[in-house]
Amino acid sequence: MLDYHVHTALCRHAEGTLEEFLAEAERQGLEEIGFADHYPLGLLNYTPRNQVTMDPQELEGYIAAVRRLGESSPRVKVKLGIEVDYLPEREELLRKQLSGCPFDYIIGSVHFMEGWDFTHPVYAETYHHRDIDQLYRRYFELVQQACASGLFDIIGHIDVIKKFGFRPRESLEPYWVETARLLAETGTGIELNTAGRDAPVEEFYPDRGFLEACLAAGVPVTLGSDAHAPHQVGRYFPEALALLREAGCRQITSFSGRRRSIITLGGN
Ligand code: ZN
Ligand code: FE
Ligand code: FE
Ligand code: ZN
């Protein structure tokens, strides 16, 4: 199996050395580990109130360090990924910057809505003062724009707006169906991201119904722990794999140089 969503200490809110993350992947018998640390927001001329990404001048070192690790790892394949913030007004800038980059895959994530880092615990209080239906509407609008941009191979934690347990009154089904259609149409994948299990919502991203809508539409699926510490690599993967099989998923998608290949899921 593979874990395609692993952070490093460069983002200032993760801990552990690359070697420690790799050792944990090895211990669990994973075939691949993919680092996907936070792309420097500084390069997008965006300064959040809390620094959550590496600095622009650290990007090169990150790329070199992940590559070096891969060269010294005989058992576990090491992939070079990145998690990029989707900011609608930065699309063209990002397109230019990412075009020459050597990543195996690019995860696009929506973490900001009108300047609010809504996945950050420090600002979670804000949910109490917002219309939750409206928030979900805006969130899915941004996710759909991210798909349509064609910039990303994978959308990160695709329903992370539920992270703190605030649920809308209206049904999400129409969002799921429309988003799944758009993902399929643009060849964008999703990840089953197990980190939500350790968040207040205590659930994987996405919801099972959303996952099923994606599978029905033929959307590629990868797997990620969103580890911010070595012991989180592969967290809840047995459960995640059972869920994928139950939901009818028969294959996982891996990436090399932004090209997809298929790993058949064993079992029944
Ligand atoms: Zn992070
Ligand atoms: Fe994220
Ligand atoms: Fe992440
Ligand atoms: Zn993430």
mmCIF file of C-alpha atoms and ligand atoms in Angstrom:
data_model
loop_
_atom_site.group_PDB
_atom_site.id
_atom_site.type_symbol
_atom_site.label_atom_id
_atom_site.label_comp_id
_atom_site.label_asym_id
_atom_site.label_seq_id
_atom_site.Cartn_x
_atom_site.Cartn_y
_atom_site.Cartn_z
ATOM 1 C CA MET A 1 0.000 0.000 0.000
ATOM 2 C CA LEU A 2 1.004 3.627 -0.267
ATOM 3 C CA ASP A 3 0.744 6.734 1.870
ATOM 4 C CA TYR A 4 0.778 9.810 -0.343
ATOM 5 C CA HIS A 5 0.153 12.564 2.175
ATOM 6 C CA VAL A 6 3.075 12.991 4.559
ATOM 7 C CA HIS A 7 4.388 16.316 5.857
ATOM 8 C CA THR A 8 7.843 17.341 7.100
ATOM 9 C CA ALA A 9 9.104 19.709 9.774
ATOM 10 C CA LEU A 10 9.590 22.398 7.123
ATOM 11 C CA CYS A 11 5.941 23.439 7.377
ATOM 12 C CA ARG A 12 6.474 24.486 11.030
ATOM 13 C CA HIS A 13 3.599 22.378 12.352
ATOM 14 C CA ALA A 14 4.988 18.880 11.823
ATOM 15 C CA GLU A 15 7.777 16.977 13.553
ATOM 16 C CA GLY A 16 10.214 14.224 12.683
ATOM 17 C CA THR A 17 12.997 13.700 10.182
ATOM 18 C CA LEU A 18 12.441 12.296 6.710
ATOM 19 C CA GLU A 19 14.307 9.175 7.816
ATOM 20 C CA GLU A 20 11.900 8.672 10.712
ATOM 21 C CA PHE A 21 8.871 8.921 8.432
ATOM 22 C CA LEU A 22 10.462 6.439 6.046
ATOM 23 C CA ALA A 23 11.349 4.048 8.878
ATOM 24 C CA GLU A 24 7.709 3.989 9.956
ATOM 25 C CA ALA A 25 6.578 3.242 6.390
ATOM 26 C CA GLU A 26 9.098 0.432 6.249
ATOM 27 C CA ARG A 27 7.986 -0.955 9.595
ATOM 28 C CA GLN A 28 4.408 -1.116 8.290
ATOM 29 C CA GLY A 29 5.438 -2.749 5.059
ATOM 30 C CA LEU A 30 4.183 0.086 2.851
ATOM 31 C CA GLU A 31 5.336 -0.106 -0.759
ATOM 32 C CA GLU A 32 5.471 3.658 -1.206
ATOM 33 C CA ILE A 33 5.670 6.797 0.871
ATOM 34 C CA GLY A 34 4.899 10.124 -0.767
ATOM 35 C CA PHE A 35 5.914 13.358 0.888
ATOM 36 C CA ALA A 36 3.473 16.173 0.239
ATOM 37 C CA ASP A 37 4.564 19.076 2.339
ATOM 38 C CA HIS A 38 2.931 22.490 2.143
ATOM 39 C CA TYR A 39 4.019 24.528 -0.892
ATOM 40 C CA PRO A 40 5.404 27.933 0.132
ATOM 41 C CA LEU A 41 2.584 30.439 0.340
ATOM 42 C CA GLY A 42 5.278 33.109 0.085
ATOM 43 C CA LEU A 43 5.705 32.188 -3.583
ATOM 44 C CA LEU A 44 2.030 32.959 -4.069
ATOM 45 C CA ASN A 45 2.453 36.329 -2.369
ATOM 46 C CA TYR A 46 0.133 35.215 0.360
ATOM 47 C CA THR A 47 0.861 35.706 4.050
ATOM 48 C CA PRO A 48 -1.512 33.997 6.461
ATOM 49 C CA ARG A 49 -1.628 35.052 10.104
ATOM 50 C CA ASN A 50 -0.029 31.747 11.109
ATOM 51 C CA GLN A 51 2.807 30.354 9.056
ATOM 52 C CA VAL A 52 1.726 26.920 7.817
ATOM 53 C CA THR A 53 4.096 26.307 4.902
ATOM 54 C CA MET A 54 7.809 26.194 4.170
ATOM 55 C CA ASP A 55 9.593 29.379 3.120
ATOM 56 C CA PRO A 56 10.173 29.999 -0.609
ATOM 57 C CA GLN A 57 13.922 29.456 -0.279
ATOM 58 C CA GLU A 58 13.325 26.058 1.343
ATOM 59 C CA LEU A 59 11.531 24.480 -1.608
ATOM 60 C CA GLU A 60 14.702 23.461 -3.412
ATOM 61 C CA GLY A 61 16.138 21.842 -0.288
ATOM 62 C CA TYR A 62 12.884 19.951 0.254
ATOM 63 C CA ILE A 63 12.987 18.556 -3.273
ATOM 64 C CA ALA A 64 16.651 17.576 -2.917
ATOM 65 C CA ALA A 65 16.144 15.954 0.492
ATOM 66 C CA VAL A 66 13.202 13.823 -0.667
ATOM 67 C CA ARG A 67 15.146 12.720 -3.737
ATOM 68 C CA ARG A 68 18.195 11.843 -1.671
ATOM 69 C CA LEU A 69 16.039 9.833 0.691
ATOM 70 C CA GLY A 70 14.614 7.924 -2.275
ATOM 71 C CA GLU A 71 18.074 7.052 -3.527
ATOM 72 C CA SER A 72 18.994 5.561 -0.166
ATOM 73 C CA SER A 73 15.778 3.570 0.254
ATOM 74 C CA PRO A 74 15.945 0.092 -1.258
ATOM 75 C CA ARG A 75 12.619 -1.235 0.030
ATOM 76 C CA VAL A 76 10.090 1.589 0.133
ATOM 77 C CA LYS A 77 9.630 3.750 -2.965
ATOM 78 C CA VAL A 78 9.821 7.431 -2.079
ATOM 79 C CA LYS A 79 7.671 9.828 -4.088
ATOM 80 C CA LEU A 80 8.038 13.572 -4.330
ATOM 81 C CA GLY A 81 4.683 15.238 -3.886
ATOM 82 C CA ILE A 82 3.529 18.622 -2.715
ATOM 83 C CA GLU A 83 0.349 20.004 -1.135
ATOM 84 C CA VAL A 84 -0.580 23.312 -2.694
ATOM 85 C CA ASP A 85 -3.167 25.726 -1.383
ATOM 86 C CA TYR A 86 -5.857 26.488 -3.892
ATOM 87 C CA LEU A 87 -6.332 30.259 -3.969
ATOM 88 C CA PRO A 88 -8.633 31.184 -6.858
ATOM 89 C CA GLU A 89 -6.972 34.524 -7.568
ATOM 90 C CA ARG A 90 -3.537 32.872 -7.812
ATOM 91 C CA GLU A 91 -4.324 30.315 -10.512
ATOM 92 C CA GLU A 92 -2.202 31.776 -13.283
ATOM 93 C CA LEU A 93 0.740 32.472 -11.008
ATOM 94 C CA LEU A 94 0.578 28.896 -9.773
ATOM 95 C CA ARG A 95 0.286 27.513 -13.286
ATOM 96 C CA LYS A 96 3.537 29.234 -14.218
ATOM 97 C CA GLN A 97 5.333 28.123 -11.076
ATOM 98 C CA LEU A 98 4.245 24.492 -11.196
ATOM 99 C CA SER A 99 4.852 23.943 -14.894
ATOM 100 C CA GLY A 100 8.582 23.262 -14.522
ATOM 101 C CA CYS A 101 8.426 21.451 -11.184
ATOM 102 C CA PRO A 102 9.662 17.871 -10.823
ATOM 103 C CA PHE A 103 6.853 16.565 -8.604
ATOM 104 C CA ASP A 104 5.451 13.058 -8.932
ATOM 105 C CA TYR A 105 2.024 14.432 -8.022
ATOM 106 C CA ILE A 106 0.422 17.636 -6.835
ATOM 107 C CA ILE A 107 -2.263 17.695 -4.179
ATOM 108 C CA GLY A 108 -4.492 20.763 -4.313
ATOM 109 C CA SER A 109 -6.209 21.638 -1.059
ATOM 110 C CA VAL A 110 -8.667 24.298 -0.031
ATOM 111 C CA HIS A 111 -7.618 25.577 3.403
ATOM 112 C CA PHE A 112 -8.558 29.233 3.035
ATOM 113 C CA MET A 113 -11.872 30.949 2.473
ATOM 114 C CA GLU A 114 -11.648 34.707 2.073
ATOM 115 C CA GLY A 115 -8.502 34.765 4.185
ATOM 116 C CA TRP A 116 -9.818 32.479 6.923
ATOM 117 C CA ASP A 117 -7.681 29.368 7.546
ATOM 118 C CA PHE A 118 -10.739 27.286 8.406
ATOM 119 C CA THR A 119 -8.810 24.044 9.028
ATOM 120 C CA HIS A 120 -6.610 25.664 11.694
ATOM 121 C CA PRO A 121 -7.739 24.908 15.273
ATOM 122 C CA VAL A 122 -6.816 28.429 16.386
ATOM 123 C CA TYR A 123 -9.576 29.869 14.182
ATOM 124 C CA ALA A 124 -12.187 27.126 14.650
ATOM 125 C CA GLU A 125 -14.224 29.362 16.937
ATOM 126 C CA THR A 126 -15.272 31.304 13.843
ATOM 127 C CA TYR A 127 -17.617 28.467 12.797
ATOM 128 C CA HIS A 128 -19.996 29.478 15.593
ATOM 129 C CA HIS A 129 -20.523 32.814 13.915
ATOM 130 C CA ARG A 130 -21.071 31.571 10.397
ATOM 131 C CA ASP A 131 -23.995 30.215 8.419
ATOM 132 C CA ILE A 132 -22.878 26.613 7.984
ATOM 133 C CA ASP A 133 -24.989 25.926 4.866
ATOM 134 C CA GLN A 134 -23.459 28.947 3.219
ATOM 135 C CA LEU A 135 -19.948 27.890 4.255
ATOM 136 C CA TYR A 136 -20.384 24.482 2.673
ATOM 137 C CA ARG A 137 -21.731 26.096 -0.477
ATOM 138 C CA ARG A 138 -18.681 28.357 -0.732
ATOM 139 C CA TYR A 139 -16.318 25.530 0.152
ATOM 140 C CA PHE A 140 -17.623 23.249 -2.596
ATOM 141 C CA GLU A 141 -17.539 26.126 -5.049
ATOM 142 C CA LEU A 142 -13.810 26.484 -4.353
ATOM 143 C CA VAL A 143 -13.207 22.731 -4.591
ATOM 144 C CA GLN A 144 -14.973 22.654 -7.941
ATOM 145 C CA GLN A 145 -12.908 25.609 -9.154
ATOM 146 C CA ALA A 146 -9.789 23.773 -8.021
ATOM 147 C CA CYS A 147 -10.815 20.739 -10.129
ATOM 148 C CA ALA A 148 -11.646 22.885 -13.113
ATOM 149 C CA SER A 149 -8.256 24.623 -12.920
ATOM 150 C CA GLY A 150 -6.609 21.386 -14.041
ATOM 151 C CA LEU A 151 -3.636 22.269 -11.840
ATOM 152 C CA PHE A 152 -3.864 19.301 -9.516
ATOM 153 C CA ASP A 153 -3.586 15.523 -9.699
ATOM 154 C CA ILE A 154 -5.415 14.994 -6.432
ATOM 155 C CA ILE A 155 -7.746 17.124 -4.348
ATOM 156 C CA GLY A 156 -6.656 16.903 -0.693
ATOM 157 C CA HIS A 157 -9.090 15.941 2.092
ATOM 158 C CA ILE A 158 -11.940 16.860 -0.181
ATOM 159 C CA ASP A 159 -14.590 17.551 2.479
ATOM 160 C CA VAL A 160 -12.311 18.977 5.182
ATOM 161 C CA ILE A 161 -14.899 21.688 5.835
ATOM 162 C CA LYS A 162 -16.481 19.152 8.222
ATOM 163 C CA LYS A 163 -13.269 18.935 10.283
ATOM 164 C CA PHE A 164 -14.618 20.569 13.444
ATOM 165 C CA GLY A 165 -17.937 18.741 13.291
ATOM 166 C CA PHE A 166 -20.124 21.555 11.978
ATOM 167 C CA ARG A 167 -22.672 20.001 9.634
ATOM 168 C CA PRO A 168 -25.056 21.748 7.248
ATOM 169 C CA ARG A 169 -28.821 21.360 7.382
ATOM 170 C CA GLU A 170 -29.126 20.837 3.656
ATOM 171 C CA SER A 171 -28.187 17.575 1.942
ATOM 172 C CA LEU A 172 -24.680 17.417 0.521
ATOM 173 C CA GLU A 173 -25.639 14.858 -2.095
ATOM 174 C CA PRO A 174 -25.932 17.403 -4.953
ATOM 175 C CA TYR A 175 -22.446 18.749 -4.143
ATOM 176 C CA TRP A 176 -21.029 15.239 -4.056
ATOM 177 C CA VAL A 177 -22.533 14.245 -7.381
ATOM 178 C CA GLU A 178 -21.555 17.443 -9.168
ATOM 179 C CA THR A 179 -18.035 17.415 -7.731
ATOM 180 C CA ALA A 180 -17.541 13.744 -8.632
ATOM 181 C CA ARG A 181 -18.647 14.482 -12.188
ATOM 182 C CA LEU A 182 -16.212 17.379 -12.436
ATOM 183 C CA LEU A 183 -13.338 15.339 -10.979
ATOM 184 C CA ALA A 184 -13.929 12.588 -13.520
ATOM 185 C CA GLU A 185 -14.250 15.054 -16.367
ATOM 186 C CA THR A 186 -10.985 16.824 -15.513
ATOM 187 C CA GLY A 187 -9.097 13.627 -14.651
ATOM 188 C CA THR A 188 -8.532 14.816 -11.095
ATOM 189 C CA GLY A 189 -8.233 12.254 -8.316
ATOM 190 C CA ILE A 190 -9.167 12.226 -4.660
ATOM 191 C CA GLU A 191 -7.473 10.736 -1.624
ATOM 192 C CA LEU A 192 -9.025 8.783 1.162
ATOM 193 C CA ASN A 193 -7.471 10.903 3.901
ATOM 194 C CA THR A 194 -7.512 9.228 7.298
ATOM 195 C CA ALA A 195 -6.469 12.279 9.349
ATOM 196 C CA GLY A 196 -10.057 13.321 10.007
ATOM 197 C CA ARG A 197 -10.342 10.393 12.372
ATOM 198 C CA ASP A 198 -8.119 12.298 14.813
ATOM 199 C CA ALA A 199 -9.951 15.612 14.287
ATOM 200 C CA PRO A 200 -13.110 16.630 16.180
ATOM 201 C CA VAL A 201 -15.290 15.175 13.377
ATOM 202 C CA GLU A 202 -13.673 11.741 13.939
ATOM 203 C CA GLU A 203 -14.243 10.645 10.347
ATOM 204 C CA PHE A 204 -12.174 10.056 7.260
ATOM 205 C CA TYR A 205 -12.329 12.502 4.367
ATOM 206 C CA PRO A 206 -14.457 12.149 2.340
ATOM 207 C CA ASP A 207 -17.779 10.915 3.721
ATOM 208 C CA ARG A 208 -18.631 7.436 2.547
ATOM 209 C CA GLY A 209 -21.444 8.722 0.304
ATOM 210 C CA PHE A 210 -19.065 11.155 -1.356
ATOM 211 C CA LEU A 211 -16.470 8.417 -1.811
ATOM 212 C CA GLU A 212 -19.111 6.221 -3.444
ATOM 213 C CA ALA A 213 -20.174 9.029 -5.766
ATOM 214 C CA CYS A 214 -16.538 9.441 -6.823
ATOM 215 C CA LEU A 215 -16.076 5.719 -7.388
ATOM 216 C CA ALA A 216 -19.282 5.553 -9.414
ATOM 217 C CA ALA A 217 -17.971 8.372 -11.609
ATOM 218 C CA GLY A 218 -14.612 6.621 -12.107
ATOM 219 C CA VAL A 219 -12.492 9.114 -10.171
ATOM 220 C CA PRO A 220 -8.932 7.920 -9.340
ATOM 221 C CA VAL A 221 -8.366 7.316 -5.632
ATOM 222 C CA THR A 222 -5.170 7.446 -3.574
ATOM 223 C CA LEU A 223 -4.619 7.040 0.138
ATOM 224 C CA GLY A 224 -3.065 9.448 2.622
ATOM 225 C CA SER A 225 -2.597 9.778 6.364
ATOM 226 C CA ASP A 226 -1.774 13.502 6.338
ATOM 227 C CA ALA A 227 0.913 12.571 8.846
ATOM 228 C CA HIS A 228 2.468 15.506 10.683
ATOM 229 C CA ALA A 229 4.552 13.139 12.858
ATOM 230 C CA PRO A 230 6.245 9.812 12.050
ATOM 231 C CA HIS A 231 3.885 7.683 14.157
ATOM 232 C CA GLN A 232 0.943 8.959 12.059
ATOM 233 C CA VAL A 233 2.199 7.390 8.837
ATOM 234 C CA GLY A 234 -0.390 4.865 7.646
ATOM 235 C CA ARG A 235 -2.800 5.689 10.452
ATOM 236 C CA TYR A 236 -6.053 3.681 10.302
ATOM 237 C CA PHE A 237 -5.058 2.132 6.973
ATOM 238 C CA PRO A 238 -6.517 -1.337 7.666
ATOM 239 C CA GLU A 239 -9.849 0.328 8.317
ATOM 240 C CA ALA A 240 -9.452 2.617 5.303
ATOM 241 C CA LEU A 241 -8.739 -0.321 3.011
ATOM 242 C CA ALA A 242 -11.723 -2.221 4.358
ATOM 243 C CA LEU A 243 -13.889 0.832 3.688
ATOM 244 C CA LEU A 244 -12.549 1.182 0.153
ATOM 245 C CA ARG A 245 -13.307 -2.460 -0.619
ATOM 246 C CA GLU A 246 -16.769 -2.206 0.899
ATOM 247 C CA ALA A 247 -17.454 0.893 -1.171
ATOM 248 C CA GLY A 248 -16.558 -1.074 -4.296
ATOM 249 C CA CYS A 249 -13.094 0.326 -4.877
ATOM 250 C CA ARG A 250 -10.914 -2.202 -6.699
ATOM 251 C CA GLN A 251 -7.873 -0.101 -7.465
ATOM 252 C CA ILE A 252 -5.634 2.572 -5.986
ATOM 253 C CA THR A 253 -3.834 5.087 -8.155
ATOM 254 C CA SER A 254 -0.108 5.784 -7.863
ATOM 255 C CA PHE A 255 1.834 8.581 -9.521
ATOM 256 C CA SER A 256 5.287 8.982 -11.058
ATOM 257 C CA GLY A 257 6.226 12.211 -12.777
ATOM 258 C CA ARG A 258 2.515 13.087 -12.721
ATOM 259 C CA ARG A 259 1.564 9.962 -14.658
ATOM 260 C CA ARG A 260 -0.944 7.613 -13.147
ATOM 261 C CA SER A 261 -0.709 3.891 -12.740
ATOM 262 C CA ILE A 262 -3.012 1.403 -11.129
ATOM 263 C CA ILE A 263 -2.487 -0.799 -8.112
ATOM 264 C CA THR A 264 -5.078 -3.546 -7.839
ATOM 265 C CA LEU A 265 -6.573 -3.903 -4.395
ATOM 266 C CA GLY A 266 -6.214 -7.454 -3.131
ATOM 267 C CA GLY A 267 -8.750 -9.208 -0.931
ATOM 268 C CA ASN A 268 -12.410 -9.526 -1.812
HETATM 269 ZN ZN ZN B 1 -0.206 20.672 7.603
HETATM 270 FE FE FE B 2 -4.212 20.075 4.087
HETATM 271 FE FE FE B 3 -1.526 17.913 4.600
HETATM 272 ZN ZN ZN B 4 -3.354 18.218 4.297
#
